Short mmCIF file of C-alpha atoms in Angstrom, two decimals:
data_model
loop_
_atom_site.label_atom_id
_atom_site.label_comp_id
_atom_site.label_asym_id
_atom_site.label_seq_id
_atom_site.Cartn_x
_atom_site.Cartn_y
_atom_site.Cartn_z
CA MET J 7 -57.38 2.70 -33.58
CA GLU J 8 -56.67 5.48 -31.46
CA ILE J 9 -55.58 7.43 -34.45
CA GLY J 10 -58.77 7.53 -35.81
CA LYS J 11 -61.07 8.55 -32.75
CA ASN J 12 -58.06 11.48 -33.54
CA ILE J 13 -58.92 12.30 -36.88
CA ARG J 14 -62.83 11.95 -36.85
CA THR J 15 -62.26 14.48 -33.91
CA ARG J 16 -59.61 16.97 -36.16
CA ARG J 17 -61.77 16.86 -38.36
CA LYS J 18 -65.14 17.99 -36.67
CA LYS J 19 -63.51 20.97 -35.01
CA LEU J 20 -62.29 21.98 -38.54
CA LYS J 21 -66.16 21.61 -39.69
CA MET J 22 -64.94 19.67 -42.07
CA THR J 23 -67.67 16.80 -43.96
CA LEU J 24 -66.10 13.32 -44.57
CA GLU J 25 -66.65 13.75 -48.46
CA GLN J 26 -64.34 16.61 -47.75
CA LEU J 27 -61.25 14.85 -46.22
CA ALA J 28 -61.58 12.31 -48.20
CA LEU J 29 -61.66 14.38 -51.61
CA GLU J 30 -58.20 16.03 -49.53
CA ILE J 31 -56.38 12.90 -49.12
CA GLY J 32 -56.99 11.15 -52.81
CA SER J 33 -59.72 8.47 -51.11
CA ASP J 34 -63.20 8.01 -50.51
CA THR J 35 -65.63 8.04 -48.11
CA GLY J 36 -66.05 4.59 -47.21
CA ASN J 37 -62.05 4.34 -46.21
CA LEU J 38 -62.02 7.44 -44.45
CA SER J 39 -65.18 5.96 -42.23
CA ARG J 40 -63.32 2.70 -41.50
CA ILE J 41 -60.20 4.67 -41.23
CA GLU J 42 -61.76 6.45 -38.59
CA ARG J 43 -63.89 3.62 -37.06
CA GLY J 44 -60.19 2.33 -36.71
CA GLN J 45 -61.10 -0.93 -39.29
CA GLN J 46 -58.64 -0.21 -41.19
CA SER J 47 -54.30 0.02 -40.66
CA LEU J 48 -52.52 3.52 -41.72
CA THR J 49 -48.52 3.86 -43.51
CA THR J 50 -47.14 6.65 -42.09
CA ASP J 51 -47.34 7.91 -45.81
CA LYS J 52 -50.68 8.25 -45.18
CA ILE J 53 -50.93 9.74 -41.66
CA ALA J 54 -49.15 12.20 -43.20
CA VAL J 55 -51.08 13.26 -45.93
CA ILE J 56 -54.25 13.65 -43.76
CA ALA J 57 -52.03 15.32 -41.32
CA LYS J 58 -51.75 17.59 -44.15
CA ALA J 59 -55.30 17.91 -44.66
CA LEU J 60 -55.86 18.76 -41.03
CA ASN J 61 -53.72 21.14 -41.29
CA CYS J 62 -51.95 19.30 -38.25
CA LEU J 63 -48.37 17.56 -37.81
CA PRO J 64 -48.69 13.48 -37.67
CA VAL J 65 -48.10 13.09 -33.88
CA ASP J 66 -50.94 15.13 -33.28
CA LEU J 67 -53.34 12.50 -34.99
CA LEU J 68 -51.28 10.05 -33.06
CA ALA J 69 -52.77 10.51 -29.67
CA GLU J 70 -53.33 13.41 -27.10
CA ASP J 71 -50.65 12.99 -24.96
CA LYS J 72 -47.66 12.85 -26.71
CA SER J 73 -44.49 11.32 -24.51
CA GLN J 74 -47.62 8.52 -23.69
CA ILE J 75 -47.69 8.17 -26.87
CA GLN J 76 -48.33 4.08 -29.03
CA LEU J 77 -46.38 4.44 -32.08
CA PRO J 78 -47.20 1.98 -34.75
CA PRO J 79 -44.18 0.29 -35.67
CA GLY J 80 -41.26 2.19 -37.54
CA TYR J 81 -42.14 5.26 -35.70
CA ILE J 82 -39.57 6.34 -33.35
CA ARG J 83 -40.67 9.80 -30.58
CA VAL J 84 -37.74 12.69 -30.24
CA PRO J 85 -37.46 14.66 -28.57
CA VAL J 86 -37.60 18.69 -29.77
CA LEU J 87 -35.09 20.03 -26.63
CA ASP J 88 -34.15 23.59 -25.56
CA SER J 89 -30.62 25.18 -25.48
CA ASP J 90 -29.30 24.38 -22.44
CA GLN J 91 -30.46 20.38 -23.01
CA ILE J 92 -29.11 21.00 -25.78
CA LYS J 93 -25.94 21.98 -24.20
CA ASN J 94 -26.04 19.18 -21.75
CA TRP J 95 -27.65 16.04 -23.82
CA ARG J 96 -24.61 13.35 -22.94
CA LYS J 97 -26.07 13.84 -19.70
CA LEU J 98 -29.47 13.89 -19.89
CA ARG J 99 -29.98 11.09 -21.99
CA ASN J 100 -29.40 7.87 -20.11
CA HIS J 101 -32.25 9.67 -17.70
CA ILE J 102 -34.80 10.92 -20.12
CA SER J 103 -37.48 10.27 -18.11
CA HIS J 104 -36.46 13.38 -14.85
CA VAL J 105 -35.77 15.90 -18.25
CA ASP J 106 -38.50 17.87 -18.73
CA ILE J 107 -39.76 17.87 -22.55
CA SER J 108 -42.34 19.92 -23.68
CA GLU J 109 -42.78 19.17 -26.70
CA TRP J 110 -42.29 15.71 -29.00
CA LEU J 111 -41.70 15.17 -32.51
CA VAL J 112 -42.39 11.33 -34.14
CA THR J 113 -40.41 10.33 -37.39
CA ASP J 114 -39.82 7.12 -39.06
CA ALA J 115 -36.63 7.97 -40.22
CA GLU J 116 -34.07 5.56 -39.48
CA ILE J 117 -31.96 7.67 -36.06
CA SER J 118 -30.45 6.58 -32.73
CA SER J 119 -32.61 6.62 -30.33
CA GLU J 120 -29.79 9.23 -29.06
CA SER J 121 -31.16 11.70 -31.70
CA PHE J 122 -33.27 14.80 -30.54
CA SER J 123 -34.90 17.89 -31.79
CA PHE J 124 -34.38 21.70 -32.23
CA GLU J 125 -35.52 24.75 -33.36
CA ILE J 126 -34.35 27.45 -35.92
CA LYS J 127 -33.32 30.76 -34.00
CA ASP J 128 -32.17 32.74 -36.61
CA LEU J 129 -31.90 33.32 -40.14
CA SER J 130 -28.28 32.38 -40.62
CA MET J 131 -29.26 29.33 -42.70
CA PHE J 132 -31.96 31.19 -45.35
CA PRO J 133 -33.51 31.18 -47.07
CA ASP J 134 -33.60 27.03 -47.42
CA PHE J 135 -33.62 26.97 -42.95
CA LYS J 136 -36.86 29.67 -41.84
CA ILE J 137 -37.56 30.40 -38.13
CA GLY J 138 -39.83 28.05 -36.42
CA ASP J 139 -38.84 25.27 -38.25
CA ARG J 140 -37.77 22.78 -36.99
CA ILE J 141 -34.61 19.93 -37.92
CA ILE J 142 -34.03 16.44 -36.37
CA LEU J 143 -30.47 15.62 -35.83
CA ASP J 144 -28.27 12.62 -34.84
CA PRO J 145 -25.21 13.23 -32.74
CA THR J 146 -23.95 9.36 -33.36
CA LEU J 147 -23.30 10.12 -37.44
CA VAL J 148 -19.82 11.56 -38.60
CA ALA J 149 -20.25 15.07 -40.35
CA ASP J 150 -19.52 14.31 -43.97
CA ALA J 151 -18.60 17.56 -46.77
CA GLY J 152 -22.27 19.14 -47.35
CA ASP J 153 -23.72 17.72 -44.66
CA PHE J 154 -25.22 20.16 -42.32
CA VAL J 155 -24.80 19.96 -38.42
CA LEU J 156 -25.20 22.02 -35.10
CA ALA J 157 -22.17 23.29 -32.92
CA ILE J 158 -21.13 24.39 -30.04
CA SER J 159 -18.74 27.34 -30.38
CA ALA J 160 -15.60 28.33 -28.16
CA MET J 161 -18.49 30.84 -26.88
CA GLU J 162 -20.79 28.32 -25.97
CA SER J 163 -23.27 28.99 -28.60
CA LEU J 164 -25.11 26.64 -30.58
CA ILE J 165 -24.35 27.60 -34.44
CA PHE J 166 -26.77 25.17 -37.04
CA ARG J 167 -24.21 25.78 -40.71
CA LYS J 168 -23.30 23.55 -43.27
CA TYR J 169 -19.96 21.35 -43.36
CA ARG J 170 -17.00 21.43 -45.18
CA ALA J 171 -13.86 19.55 -44.57
CA ARG J 172 -10.56 21.36 -44.99
CA GLY J 173 -8.16 18.85 -44.78
CA ILE J 174 -5.87 17.62 -42.01
CA ASP J 175 -3.40 19.49 -39.67
CA LYS J 176 -0.09 17.89 -38.97
CA ASN J 177 -1.31 16.01 -35.86
CA GLY J 178 -4.30 14.49 -37.94
CA ILE J 179 -6.40 15.97 -36.71
CA VAL J 180 -9.32 17.18 -38.95
CA LEU J 181 -10.01 20.70 -39.90
CA PHE J 182 -13.68 21.99 -41.09
CA GLU J 183 -15.43 24.89 -41.56
CA LEU J 184 -19.16 25.46 -40.83
CA PHE J 185 -20.53 28.05 -43.11
CA PRO J 186 -23.91 29.42 -43.42
CA ILE J 187 -26.79 30.19 -46.06
CA ASN J 188 -26.79 33.51 -45.59
CA GLU J 189 -23.55 35.48 -46.00
CA ASP J 190 -24.09 38.04 -43.76
CA TYR J 191 -23.93 35.72 -40.75
CA GLU J 192 -20.56 34.05 -39.03
CA ILE J 193 -18.22 30.98 -40.81
CA PHE J 194 -16.98 29.19 -37.97
CA TYR J 195 -13.53 27.97 -38.90
CA SER J 196 -12.54 24.82 -36.04
CA ASN J 197 -8.51 25.84 -36.28
CA SER J 198 -10.00 29.43 -34.97
CA GLY J 199 -11.31 27.90 -31.70
CA ALA J 200 -12.81 25.19 -30.20
CA ILE J 201 -15.97 23.59 -31.71
CA GLN J 202 -17.90 20.70 -31.20
CA ILE J 203 -20.21 19.17 -33.52
CA LEU J 204 -23.66 18.18 -31.54
CA GLY J 205 -24.94 16.14 -34.23
CA VAL J 206 -25.89 15.48 -37.85
CA MET J 207 -29.12 16.52 -39.30
CA VAL J 208 -31.50 13.87 -40.97
CA GLU J 209 -34.47 15.26 -40.84
CA HIS J 210 -35.42 19.08 -41.86
CA ARG J 211 -39.85 19.98 -41.32
CA LYS J 212 -40.52 22.68 -42.58
CA TYR J 213 -44.00 24.67 -41.85
CA HIS J 214 -46.10 26.96 -43.92
CA ARG J 215 -47.35 30.16 -41.90
CA ARG J 216 -50.60 32.56 -43.07
#
């Protein structure tokens, strides 16, 4: 298994012994040695534990070229998109091979193939969400009370907020507001301007920074 080779390479790069890594992940040197030689399979949870011990992401252990990665069963790739790509995702997603994707996340979440990832850019949802955190969103889901959503405002800016339903107007249209955790940031109301919800958050990845 290529992942075993990548684990060994990463361990050597960090100058960790087999014994040290085995201790970090709660295993023994025999099991770890078999993993590195590709003689023992890994669960998704175990990959995550090893990645944490090696100070990297699980995807970093799966293959050197994330775009051509051969994933274990149950994993899917999710593109990390920039603001312009997200705004045009409905058009671009059917031509993904022609889209310049510089980074991918790998997840075992049960989500649609249309899902994408976004990097938090501001403090509107601080302290729960920090700048640099990544969120995975599924555009096929319908937002419900308490969901975290990414939307585009009437001013064409991306906003990440918590969704709150506010009833139905006389035309049968659902009214809602998108509010921040950080009270210093703006609340957006659907009846005050066109707001399009682009996706509902299904996964949040926090990254520890030294």
